[in-house]
PDB file of C-alpha atoms in Angstrom:
ATOM      1  CA  UNK A  48      15.125 -11.283 -17.685  1.00  0.00           C
ATOM      2  CA  UNK A  49      11.600 -11.859 -16.423  1.00  0.00           C
ATOM      3  CA  UNK A  50       8.990  -9.156 -16.599  1.00  0.00           C
ATOM      4  CA  UNK A  51       8.558  -7.599 -13.190  1.00  0.00           C
ATOM      5  CA  UNK A  52      12.224  -7.443 -12.267  1.00  0.00           C
ATOM      6  CA  UNK A  53      13.603  -4.055 -11.294  1.00  0.00           C
ATOM      7  CA  UNK A  54      17.360  -3.789 -11.470  1.00  0.00           C
ATOM      8  CA  UNK A  55      19.384  -1.622  -9.105  1.00  0.00           C
ATOM      9  CA  UNK A  56      23.078  -0.956  -9.585  1.00  0.00           C
ATOM     10  CA  UNK A  57      24.833  -0.613  -6.221  1.00  0.00           C
ATOM     11  CA  UNK A  58      28.607  -0.359  -6.051  1.00  0.00           C
ATOM     12  CA  UNK A  59      28.778  -1.992  -9.496  1.00  0.00           C
ATOM     13  CA  UNK A  60      26.735  -4.932  -8.208  1.00  0.00           C
ATOM     14  CA  UNK A  61      23.322  -5.940  -9.480  1.00  0.00           C
ATOM     15  CA  UNK A  62      20.363  -6.249  -7.145  1.00  0.00           C
ATOM     16  CA  UNK A  63      17.151  -7.855  -8.384  1.00  0.00           C
ATOM     17  CA  UNK A  64      14.254  -6.521  -6.342  1.00  0.00           C
ATOM     18  CA  UNK A  65      11.922  -9.459  -6.991  1.00  0.00           C
ATOM     19  CA  UNK A  66      14.432 -12.052  -5.793  1.00  0.00           C
ATOM     20  CA  UNK A  67      15.476 -10.039  -2.697  1.00  0.00           C
ATOM     21  CA  UNK A  68      19.129 -10.904  -3.264  1.00  0.00           C
ATOM     22  CA  UNK A  69      21.363  -9.770  -0.397  1.00  0.00           C
ATOM     23  CA  UNK A  70      24.171  -7.438  -1.440  1.00  0.00           C
ATOM     24  CA  UNK A  71      27.608  -8.525  -0.262  1.00  0.00           C
ATOM     25  CA  UNK A  72      29.885  -5.502  -0.034  1.00  0.00           C
ATOM     26  CA  UNK A  73      32.297  -3.977   2.462  1.00  0.00           C
ATOM     27  CA  UNK A  74      30.439  -0.693   1.969  1.00  0.00           C
ATOM     28  CA  UNK A  75      27.112  -2.152   3.091  1.00  0.00           C
ATOM     29  CA  UNK A  76      26.667  -2.281   6.871  1.00  0.00           C
ATOM     30  CA  UNK A  77      23.023  -3.332   6.795  1.00  0.00           C
ATOM     31  CA  UNK A  78      20.625  -4.340   4.048  1.00  0.00           C
ATOM     32  CA  UNK A  79      17.457  -6.108   5.135  1.00  0.00           C
ATOM     33  CA  UNK A  80      14.104  -6.344   3.403  1.00  0.00           C
ATOM     34  CA  UNK A  81      10.915  -7.938   4.643  1.00  0.00           C
ATOM     35  CA  UNK A  82       8.186  -8.553   2.051  1.00  0.00           C
ATOM     36  CA  UNK A  83       4.507  -9.330   2.515  1.00  0.00           C
ATOM     37  CA  UNK A  84       2.146 -10.080  -0.368  1.00  0.00           C
ATOM     38  CA  UNK A  85      -1.590 -10.429  -0.933  1.00  0.00           C
ATOM     39  CA  UNK A  86      -3.632 -12.580  -3.301  1.00  0.00           C
ATOM     40  CA  UNK A  87      -4.405  -9.425  -5.296  1.00  0.00           C
ATOM     41  CA  UNK A  88      -0.726  -8.951  -6.097  1.00  0.00           C
ATOM     42  CA  UNK A  89      -0.101  -6.086  -3.677  1.00  0.00           C
ATOM     43  CA  UNK A  90       3.312  -6.104  -2.002  1.00  0.00           C
ATOM     44  CA  UNK A  91       4.499  -4.349   1.158  1.00  0.00           C
ATOM     45  CA  UNK A  92       8.268  -3.912   1.521  1.00  0.00           C
ATOM     46  CA  UNK A  93       9.926  -3.032   4.829  1.00  0.00           C
ATOM     47  CA  UNK A  94      13.413  -1.641   4.087  1.00  0.00           C
ATOM     48  CA  UNK A  95      16.333  -1.230   6.515  1.00  0.00           C
ATOM     49  CA  UNK A  96      19.617  -0.050   5.011  1.00  0.00           C
ATOM     50  CA  UNK A  97      22.860   1.465   6.190  1.00  0.00           C
ATOM     51  CA  UNK A  98      26.038   2.143   4.212  1.00  0.00           C
ATOM     52  CA  UNK A  99      29.500   3.102   5.461  1.00  0.00           C
ATOM     53  CA  UNK A 100      30.010   5.541   2.549  1.00  0.00           C
ATOM     54  CA  UNK A 101      27.752   7.550   0.256  1.00  0.00           C
ATOM     55  CA  UNK A 102      26.230   5.152  -2.261  1.00  0.00           C
ATOM     56  CA  UNK A 103      24.685   6.135  -5.595  1.00  0.00           C
ATOM     57  CA  UNK A 104      21.772   3.932  -6.594  1.00  0.00           C
ATOM     58  CA  UNK A 105      20.203   3.808 -10.023  1.00  0.00           C
ATOM     59  CA  UNK A 106      16.962   2.145 -11.074  1.00  0.00           C
ATOM     60  CA  UNK A 107      16.940   1.244 -14.749  1.00  0.00           C
ATOM     61  CA  UNK A 108      13.797   2.006 -16.739  1.00  0.00           C
ATOM     62  CA  UNK A 109      13.188  -1.532 -17.896  1.00  0.00           C
ATOM     63  CA  UNK A 110       9.914  -3.205 -18.764  1.00  0.00           C
ATOM     64  CA  UNK A 111       8.505  -3.501 -15.273  1.00  0.00           C
ATOM     65  CA  UNK A 112       4.994  -4.180 -14.112  1.00  0.00           C
ATOM     66  CA  UNK A 113       2.865  -1.017 -14.233  1.00  0.00           C
ATOM     67  CA  UNK A 114       2.025  -0.152 -10.620  1.00  0.00           C
ATOM     68  CA  UNK A 115       1.215   2.568  -8.123  1.00  0.00           C
ATOM     69  CA  UNK A 116       3.834   2.929  -5.418  1.00  0.00           C
ATOM     70  CA  UNK A 117       3.447   4.560  -2.010  1.00  0.00           C
ATOM     71  CA  UNK A 118       6.582   5.165   0.054  1.00  0.00           C
ATOM     72  CA  UNK A 119       6.659   6.005   3.774  1.00  0.00           C
ATOM     73  CA  UNK A 120       9.901   7.620   4.976  1.00  0.00           C
ATOM     74  CA  UNK A 121      10.049   6.681   8.651  1.00  0.00           C
ATOM     75  CA  UNK A 122      13.316   8.104   9.972  1.00  0.00           C
ATOM     76  CA  UNK A 123      15.074   9.996   7.186  1.00  0.00           C
ATOM     77  CA  UNK A 124      14.150  11.753   3.978  1.00  0.00           C
ATOM     78  CA  UNK A 125      15.479  11.130   0.493  1.00  0.00           C
ATOM     79  CA  UNK A 126      15.915  12.943  -2.794  1.00  0.00           C
ATOM     80  CA  UNK A 127      15.861  11.276  -6.190  1.00  0.00           C
ATOM     81  CA  UNK A 128      15.907  12.283  -9.837  1.00  0.00           C
ATOM     82  CA  UNK A 129      13.461  10.952 -12.409  1.00  0.00           C
ATOM     83  CA  UNK A 130      15.483  11.038 -15.582  1.00  0.00           C
ATOM     84  CA  UNK A 131      12.630  10.739 -18.106  1.00  0.00           C
ATOM     85  CA  UNK A 132      10.836  13.783 -16.684  1.00  0.00           C
ATOM     86  CA  UNK A 133      13.966  15.681 -15.643  1.00  0.00           C
ATOM     87  CA  UNK A 134      12.328  16.088 -12.252  1.00  0.00           C
ATOM     88  CA  UNK A 135      13.880  16.113  -8.779  1.00  0.00           C
ATOM     89  CA  UNK A 136      11.707  14.806  -5.946  1.00  0.00           C
ATOM     90  CA  UNK A 137      12.546  15.519  -2.305  1.00  0.00           C
ATOM     91  CA  UNK A 138      10.688  13.791   0.520  1.00  0.00           C
ATOM     92  CA  UNK A 139      11.393  14.648   4.151  1.00  0.00           C
ATOM     93  CA  UNK A 140      11.509  12.411   7.207  1.00  0.00           C
ATOM     94  CA  UNK A 141       7.958  11.649   8.322  1.00  0.00           C
ATOM     95  CA  UNK A 142       6.501  12.201   4.845  1.00  0.00           C
ATOM     96  CA  UNK A 143       4.945   9.866   2.300  1.00  0.00           C
ATOM     97  CA  UNK A 144       4.502  10.064  -1.451  1.00  0.00           C
ATOM     98  CA  UNK A 145       2.306   8.285  -4.000  1.00  0.00           C
ATOM     99  CA  UNK A 146       2.944   7.985  -7.733  1.00  0.00           C
ATOM    100  CA  UNK A 147       2.632   5.739 -10.757  1.00  0.00           C
ATOM    101  CA  UNK A 148       5.823   3.751 -11.250  1.00  0.00           C
ATOM    102  CA  UNK A 149       6.470   2.521 -14.788  1.00  0.00           C
ATOM    103  CA  UNK A 150       9.246   2.613 -17.385  1.00  0.00           C
ATOM    104  CA  UNK A 151      11.147   5.342 -15.538  1.00  0.00           C
ATOM    105  CA  UNK A 152      14.854   5.503 -14.841  1.00  0.00           C
ATOM    106  CA  UNK A 153      15.692   7.218 -11.566  1.00  0.00           C
ATOM    107  CA  UNK A 154      18.664   7.741  -9.306  1.00  0.00           C
ATOM    108  CA  UNK A 155      19.377   8.695  -5.709  1.00  0.00           C
ATOM    109  CA  UNK A 156      22.170   8.780  -3.175  1.00  0.00           C
ATOM    110  CA  UNK A 157      22.092   7.124   0.249  1.00  0.00           C
ATOM    111  CA  UNK A 158      24.360   9.013   2.631  1.00  0.00           C
ATOM    112  CA  UNK A 159      26.918   6.918   4.458  1.00  0.00           C
ATOM    113  CA  UNK A 160      26.629   6.454   8.219  1.00  0.00           C
ATOM    114  CA  UNK A 161      22.846   6.786   8.348  1.00  0.00           C
ATOM    115  CA  UNK A 162      20.278   4.046   8.800  1.00  0.00           C
ATOM    116  CA  UNK A 163      17.348   4.348   6.411  1.00  0.00           C
ATOM    117  CA  UNK A 164      14.009   2.921   7.481  1.00  0.00           C
ATOM    118  CA  UNK A 165      11.117   3.127   5.068  1.00  0.00           C
ATOM    119  CA  UNK A 166       8.177   1.115   3.798  1.00  0.00           C
ATOM    120  CA  UNK A 167       6.945   0.879   0.230  1.00  0.00           C
ATOM    121  CA  UNK A 168       3.578  -0.365  -0.945  1.00  0.00           C
ATOM    122  CA  UNK A 169       3.280  -1.648  -4.534  1.00  0.00           C
ATOM    123  CA  UNK A 170      -0.188  -2.003  -6.102  1.00  0.00           C
ATOM    124  CA  UNK A 171      -0.750  -3.369  -9.628  1.00  0.00           C
ATOM    125  CA  UNK A 172      -2.247  -0.617 -11.773  1.00  0.00           C
ATOM    126  CA  UNK A 173      -5.323  -2.644 -12.788  1.00  0.00           C
ATOM    127  CA  UNK A 174      -6.280  -3.337  -9.173  1.00  0.00           C
ATOM    128  CA  UNK A 175      -5.485   0.236  -8.122  1.00  0.00           C
ATOM    129  CA  UNK A 176      -7.818   1.617 -10.803  1.00  0.00           C
ATOM    130  CA  UNK A 177     -10.507  -0.806  -9.663  1.00  0.00           C
ATOM    131  CA  UNK A 178     -10.188   0.560  -6.110  1.00  0.00           C
ATOM    132  CA  UNK A 179      -9.975   4.253  -6.943  1.00  0.00           C
ATOM    133  CA  UNK A 180     -12.851   4.183  -9.439  1.00  0.00           C
ATOM    134  CA  UNK A 181     -15.226   3.317  -6.595  1.00  0.00           C
ATOM    135  CA  UNK A 182     -14.568   6.821  -5.239  1.00  0.00           C
ATOM    136  CA  UNK A 183     -16.216   8.484  -8.252  1.00  0.00           C
ATOM    137  CA  UNK A 184     -13.539  11.165  -8.097  1.00  0.00           C
ATOM    138  CA  UNK A 185     -11.835  11.464 -11.473  1.00  0.00           C
ATOM    139  CA  UNK A 186      -9.778  14.496 -10.394  1.00  0.00           C
ATOM    140  CA  UNK A 187      -8.210  12.545  -7.537  1.00  0.00           C
ATOM    141  CA  UNK A 188      -7.534   9.564  -9.778  1.00  0.00           C
ATOM    142  CA  UNK A 189      -5.787  11.754 -12.368  1.00  0.00           C
ATOM    143  CA  UNK A 190      -3.801  13.530  -9.659  1.00  0.00           C
ATOM    144  CA  UNK A 191      -2.420  10.219  -8.399  1.00  0.00           C
ATOM    145  CA  UNK A 192      -1.738   8.652 -11.797  1.00  0.00           C
ATOM    146  CA  UNK A 193      -0.199  11.705 -13.493  1.00  0.00           C
ATOM    147  CA  UNK A 194       1.824  13.333 -10.731  1.00  0.00           C
ATOM    148  CA  UNK A 195       3.722  12.671  -7.505  1.00  0.00           C
ATOM    149  CA  UNK A 196       1.745  13.695  -4.428  1.00  0.00           C
ATOM    150  CA  UNK A 197       3.244  14.179  -0.955  1.00  0.00           C
ATOM    151  CA  UNK A 198       1.650  14.035   2.472  1.00  0.00           C
ATOM    152  CA  UNK A 199       2.784  14.045   6.074  1.00  0.00           C
ATOM    153  CA  UNK A 200       2.524  10.543   7.555  1.00  0.00           C
ATOM    154  CA  UNK A 201      -0.454  11.038   9.843  1.00  0.00           C
ATOM    155  CA  UNK A 202      -1.112   9.309  13.153  1.00  0.00           C
ATOM    156  CA  UNK A 203      -3.722   6.944  11.624  1.00  0.00           C
ATOM    157  CA  UNK A 204      -1.209   5.972   8.907  1.00  0.00           C
ATOM    158  CA  UNK A 205       1.476   5.167  11.492  1.00  0.00           C
ATOM    159  CA  UNK A 206      -1.051   3.078  13.407  1.00  0.00           C
ATOM    160  CA  UNK A 207      -2.091   1.043  10.349  1.00  0.00           C
ATOM    161  CA  UNK A 208       1.523   0.503   9.276  1.00  0.00           C
ATOM    162  CA  UNK A 209       2.258  -0.860  12.743  1.00  0.00           C
ATOM    163  CA  UNK A 210      -0.772  -3.168  12.581  1.00  0.00           C
ATOM    164  CA  UNK A 211       0.311  -4.692   9.267  1.00  0.00           C
ATOM    165  CA  UNK A 212       3.045  -6.758  10.912  1.00  0.00           C
ATOM    166  CA  UNK A 213       0.517  -8.356  13.255  1.00  0.00           C
ATOM    167  CA  UNK A 214      -0.830 -10.432  10.379  1.00  0.00           C
ATOM    168  CA  UNK A 215       2.338 -12.539  10.398  1.00  0.00           C
ATOM    169  CA  UNK A 216       0.892 -14.621  13.236  1.00  0.00           C
ATOM    170  CA  UNK A 217      -1.682 -16.134  10.863  1.00  0.00           C
ATOM    171  CA  UNK A 218      -1.302 -18.829   8.215  1.00  0.00           C
ATOM    172  CA  UNK A 219      -0.646 -17.769   4.623  1.00  0.00           C
ATOM    173  CA  UNK A 220      -4.258 -17.445   3.444  1.00  0.00           C
ATOM    174  CA  UNK A 221      -5.492 -15.474   6.446  1.00  0.00           C
ATOM    175  CA  UNK A 222      -2.285 -13.420   6.481  1.00  0.00           C
ATOM    176  CA  UNK A 223      -2.949 -12.298   2.901  1.00  0.00           C
ATOM    177  CA  UNK A 224      -6.561 -11.421   3.719  1.00  0.00           C
ATOM    178  CA  UNK A 225      -5.511  -9.504   6.848  1.00  0.00           C
ATOM    179  CA  UNK A 226      -2.846  -7.528   4.951  1.00  0.00           C
ATOM    180  CA  UNK A 227      -5.228  -6.678   2.127  1.00  0.00           C
ATOM    181  CA  UNK A 228      -7.751  -5.326   4.619  1.00  0.00           C
ATOM    182  CA  UNK A 229      -5.106  -3.143   6.261  1.00  0.00           C
ATOM    183  CA  UNK A 230      -3.921  -1.847   2.884  1.00  0.00           C
ATOM    184  CA  UNK A 231      -7.476  -0.883   1.915  1.00  0.00           C
ATOM    185  CA  UNK A 232      -7.881   0.840   5.289  1.00  0.00           C
ATOM    186  CA  UNK A 233      -4.631   2.708   4.683  1.00  0.00           C
ATOM    187  CA  UNK A 234      -5.741   3.760   1.193  1.00  0.00           C
ATOM    188  CA  UNK A 235      -9.025   5.100   2.593  1.00  0.00           C
ATOM    189  CA  UNK A 236      -7.063   7.340   4.979  1.00  0.00           C
ATOM    190  CA  UNK A 237      -4.636   8.300   2.215  1.00  0.00           C
ATOM    191  CA  UNK A 238      -7.342   9.285  -0.276  1.00  0.00           C
ATOM    192  CA  UNK A 239      -9.208  11.224   2.406  1.00  0.00           C
ATOM    193  CA  UNK A 240      -6.135  13.275   3.292  1.00  0.00           C
ATOM    194  CA  UNK A 241      -5.334  13.918  -0.372  1.00  0.00           C
ATOM    195  CA  UNK A 242      -8.857  15.275  -0.835  1.00  0.00           C
ATOM    196  CA  UNK A 243      -8.501  17.469   2.249  1.00  0.00           C
ATOM    197  CA  UNK A 244      -5.303  18.848   0.772  1.00  0.00           C
ATOM    198  CA  UNK A 245      -7.129  19.714  -2.441  1.00  0.00           C
ATOM    199  CA  UNK A 246      -9.945  21.426  -0.561  1.00  0.00           C
ATOM    200  CA  UNK A 247      -7.413  23.531   1.345  1.00  0.00           C
ATOM    201  CA  UNK A 248      -6.002  24.718  -1.947  1.00  0.00           C
ATOM    202  CA  UNK A 249      -9.458  25.903  -2.946  1.00  0.00           C
ATOM    203  CA  UNK A 250     -10.066  27.749   0.331  1.00  0.00           C
ATOM    204  CA  UNK A 251      -8.949  31.333  -0.259  1.00  0.00           C
ATOM    205  CA  UNK A 252      -6.678  32.839   2.359  1.00  0.00           C
ATOM    206  CA  UNK A 253      -4.355  35.664   1.450  1.00  0.00           C
ATOM    207  CA  UNK A 254      -0.696  34.845   0.930  1.00  0.00           C
ATOM    208  CA  UNK A 255       0.487  36.984   3.846  1.00  0.00           C
ATOM    209  CA  UNK A 256      -1.974  35.394   6.275  1.00  0.00           C
ATOM    210  CA  UNK A 257      -1.173  31.908   4.956  1.00  0.00           C
ATOM    211  CA  UNK A 258       2.548  32.543   5.451  1.00  0.00           C
ATOM    212  CA  UNK A 259       1.865  33.745   9.003  1.00  0.00           C
ATOM    213  CA  UNK A 260      -0.095  30.589   9.844  1.00  0.00           C
ATOM    214  CA  UNK A 261       2.668  28.492   8.313  1.00  0.00           C
ATOM    215  CA  UNK A 262       5.138  30.331  10.537  1.00  0.00           C
ATOM    216  CA  UNK A 263       3.007  29.468  13.591  1.00  0.00           C
ATOM    217  CA  UNK A 264       2.966  25.810  12.576  1.00  0.00           C
ATOM    218  CA  UNK A 265       6.762  25.835  12.225  1.00  0.00           C
ATOM    219  CA  UNK A 266       7.129  27.349  15.707  1.00  0.00           C
ATOM    220  CA  UNK A 267       4.881  24.656  17.185  1.00  0.00           C
ATOM    221  CA  UNK A 268       6.727  21.852  15.390  1.00  0.00           C
ATOM    222  CA  UNK A 269      10.104  23.117  16.622  1.00  0.00           C
ATOM    223  CA  UNK A 270       8.968  23.754  20.195  1.00  0.00           C
ATOM    224  CA  UNK A 271       6.749  20.777  20.976  1.00  0.00           C
ATOM    225  CA  UNK A 272       8.025  20.422  24.527  1.00  0.00           C
ATOM    226  CA  UNK A 273       7.515  24.079  25.490  1.00  0.00           C
ATOM    227  CA  UNK A 274       4.937  25.263  22.983  1.00  0.00           C
ATOM    228  CA  UNK A 275       4.050  28.987  23.289  1.00  0.00           C
ATOM    229  CA  UNK A 276       0.414  29.753  24.123  1.00  0.00           C
ATOM    230  CA  UNK A 277      -1.975  31.279  21.581  1.00  0.00           C
ATOM    231  CA  UNK A 278      -1.362  34.815  22.799  1.00  0.00           C
ATOM    232  CA  UNK A 279       2.394  34.463  22.342  1.00  0.00           C
ATOM    233  CA  UNK A 280       1.970  32.851  18.916  1.00  0.00           C
ATOM    234  CA  UNK A 281      -0.387  35.613  17.785  1.00  0.00           C
ATOM    235  CA  UNK A 282       2.087  38.258  18.961  1.00  0.00           C
ATOM    236  CA  UNK A 283       4.915  36.504  17.096  1.00  0.00           C
ATOM    237  CA  UNK A 284       3.107  36.875  13.753  1.00  0.00           C
ATOM    238  CA  UNK A 285       1.418  40.204  14.597  1.00  0.00           C
ATOM    239  CA  UNK A 286      -2.103  38.829  14.336  1.00  0.00           C
ATOM    240  CA  UNK A 287      -5.063  38.895  16.687  1.00  0.00           C
ATOM    241  CA  UNK A 288      -5.657  35.760  18.727  1.00  0.00           C
ATOM    242  CA  UNK A 289      -9.150  35.241  17.269  1.00  0.00           C
ATOM    243  CA  UNK A 290      -7.924  35.575  13.687  1.00  0.00           C
ATOM    244  CA  UNK A 291      -5.025  33.226  14.349  1.00  0.00           C
ATOM    245  CA  UNK A 292      -7.222  30.491  15.811  1.00  0.00           C
ATOM    246  CA  UNK A 293      -9.810  30.847  13.025  1.00  0.00           C
ATOM    247  CA  UNK A 294      -7.307  30.701  10.152  1.00  0.00           C
ATOM    248  CA  UNK A 295      -5.248  27.921  11.748  1.00  0.00           C
ATOM    249  CA  UNK A 296      -8.346  25.728  12.095  1.00  0.00           C
ATOM    250  CA  UNK A 297      -9.375  26.509   8.505  1.00  0.00           C
ATOM    251  CA  UNK A 298      -5.994  25.482   7.077  1.00  0.00           C
ATOM    252  CA  UNK A 299      -5.166  22.508   9.306  1.00  0.00           C
ATOM    253  CA  UNK A 300      -8.687  21.263  10.082  1.00  0.00           C
ATOM    254  CA  UNK A 301      -8.151  21.378  13.848  1.00  0.00           C
ATOM    255  CA  UNK A 302      -7.673  23.917  16.690  1.00  0.00           C
ATOM    256  CA  UNK A 303      -4.129  24.827  17.712  1.00  0.00           C
ATOM    257  CA  UNK A 304      -4.343  22.892  21.002  1.00  0.00           C
ATOM    258  CA  UNK A 305      -5.497  19.745  19.180  1.00  0.00           C
ATOM    259  CA  UNK A 306      -2.698  20.158  16.648  1.00  0.00           C
ATOM    260  CA  UNK A 307      -0.111  20.354  19.452  1.00  0.00           C
ATOM    261  CA  UNK A 308      -1.401  17.141  21.032  1.00  0.00           C
ATOM    262  CA  UNK A 309      -1.547  15.480  17.627  1.00  0.00           C
ATOM    263  CA  UNK A 310       2.058  16.393  16.810  1.00  0.00           C
ATOM    264  CA  UNK A 311       3.363  15.337  20.219  1.00  0.00           C
ATOM    265  CA  UNK A 312       1.743  11.912  19.971  1.00  0.00           C
ATOM    266  CA  UNK A 313       2.783  11.575  16.334  1.00  0.00           C
ATOM    267  CA  UNK A 314       6.377  12.363  17.266  1.00  0.00           C
ATOM    268  CA  UNK A 315       6.253   9.848  20.118  1.00  0.00           C
ATOM    269  CA  UNK A 316       4.873   7.200  17.736  1.00  0.00           C
ATOM    270  CA  UNK A 317       7.630   7.982  15.268  1.00  0.00           C
ATOM    271  CA  UNK A 318      10.309   7.605  17.946  1.00  0.00           C
ATOM    272  CA  UNK A 319       8.868   4.263  18.980  1.00  0.00           C
ATOM    273  CA  UNK A 320       8.632   3.148  15.338  1.00  0.00           C
ATOM    274  CA  UNK A 321      12.329   3.896  14.874  1.00  0.00           C
ATOM    275  CA  UNK A 322      13.024   1.657  17.893  1.00  0.00           C
ATOM    276  CA  UNK A 323      15.685   4.046  19.202  1.00  0.00           C
ATOM    277  CA  UNK A 324      14.114   5.002  22.545  1.00  0.00           C
ATOM    278  CA  UNK A 325      11.984   3.410  25.256  1.00  0.00           C
ATOM    279  CA  UNK A 326       8.481   4.537  26.215  1.00  0.00           C
ATOM    280  CA  UNK A 327       9.642   6.904  28.984  1.00  0.00           C
ATOM    281  CA  UNK A 328      12.129   8.597  26.687  1.00  0.00           C
ATOM    282  CA  UNK A 329       9.541   8.901  23.912  1.00  0.00           C
ATOM    283  CA  UNK A 330       7.138  10.593  26.337  1.00  0.00           C
ATOM    284  CA  UNK A 331       9.718  13.092  27.597  1.00  0.00           C
ATOM    285  CA  UNK A 332      11.045  13.911  24.121  1.00  0.00           C
ATOM    286  CA  UNK A 333       7.526  14.611  22.896  1.00  0.00           C
ATOM    287  CA  UNK A 334       6.668  16.957  25.748  1.00  0.00           C
ATOM    288  CA  UNK A 335       4.949  14.702  28.301  1.00  0.00           C
ATOM    289  CA  UNK A 336       6.067  14.640  31.927  1.00  0.00           C
ATOM    290  CA  UNK A 337       3.107  12.626  33.224  1.00  0.00           C
ATOM    291  CA  UNK A 338       3.422   9.023  32.052  1.00  0.00           C
ATOM    292  CA  UNK A 339      -0.176   8.116  32.936  1.00  0.00           C
ATOM    293  CA  UNK A 340      -1.469  11.029  30.892  1.00  0.00           C
ATOM    294  CA  UNK A 341       0.838  10.108  28.033  1.00  0.00           C
ATOM    295  CA  UNK A 342      -0.213   6.447  28.023  1.00  0.00           C
ATOM    296  CA  UNK A 343      -3.918   7.324  28.153  1.00  0.00           C
ATOM    297  CA  UNK A 344      -3.632   9.881  25.342  1.00  0.00           C
ATOM    298  CA  UNK A 345      -1.540   7.530  23.231  1.00  0.00           C
ATOM    299  CA  UNK A 346      -3.982   4.646  23.630  1.00  0.00           C
ATOM    300  CA  UNK A 347      -6.925   6.903  22.814  1.00  0.00           C
ATOM    301  CA  UNK A 348      -5.253   7.934  19.555  1.00  0.00           C
ATOM    302  CA  UNK A 349      -3.623   4.676  18.448  1.00  0.00           C
ATOM    303  CA  UNK A 350      -5.752   2.053  20.161  1.00  0.00           C
ATOM    304  CA  UNK A 351      -2.783   0.489  21.973  1.00  0.00           C
ATOM    305  CA  UNK A 352      -0.484   1.411  24.835  1.00  0.00           C
ATOM    306  CA  UNK A 353       2.919   2.910  23.912  1.00  0.00           C
ATOM    307  CA  UNK A 354       4.627  -0.291  25.079  1.00  0.00           C
ATOM    308  CA  UNK A 355       2.526  -2.286  22.592  1.00  0.00           C
ATOM    309  CA  UNK A 356       3.183   0.010  19.637  1.00  0.00           C
ATOM    310  CA  UNK A 357       5.436  -1.389  16.936  1.00  0.00           C
TER     311      UNK A 357
END
């Protein structure tokens, strides 16, 4: 077996990741992978899978290339166990995680009847260290290399992921250069948001107040179409309007109104990325009744019209 191969056992069949071998099984309804590579050895995988029954998948901890892996869960979350560390990791739909992937056996279960869409970025450890050391932030480097960090897939991340496929129009050399540039742009956003997360941890807000603000965020996320105004939100958590707006901005780095717009557009982008709805449906489901307003706001945030996204 060549170094660099990662073996998956699926329904008692072997799948070699580096050869992208299609799995022939009556239990597999869809299994498609698109791979893009750069001259620096970075690889971007685009996964689309659907099984008719629950399928247990195990990755063997063989001698694989040491790498940093970033996974973007587009339409459905996943839970997997890392056997060496006796750790269970759970990532939700619309979240991303980053971790060092080496010599670790892990297992997960793909539920039958669901289509899984996710992207994974694989960066050789030597090149990753070369990139991250330019940040002069040893704490961030250690956090990434020694633990698994989670983030919400932000609007800029969705936009860059969508742009990555545009490089396929170029010849091989330019395509590699284009993809590498997009990956570095994505990493800049990723590192920035990880640092923001660390700074939020250092900002002291009492547990009760933090839980109240978290409750407000949950209300907004669940009621994007008919979001309560600030007065109603403040009343819901028994907090003054001024205190609510101040603490919300401190924790989430933006005013409540901006957060609502951000989440609506992010949800619309996610719907379009899943390719399950058209532009009009995406606008309505994310709380927009005026298509002109929706298109203008979307283009301002993502740089393209909704019809051009993904």
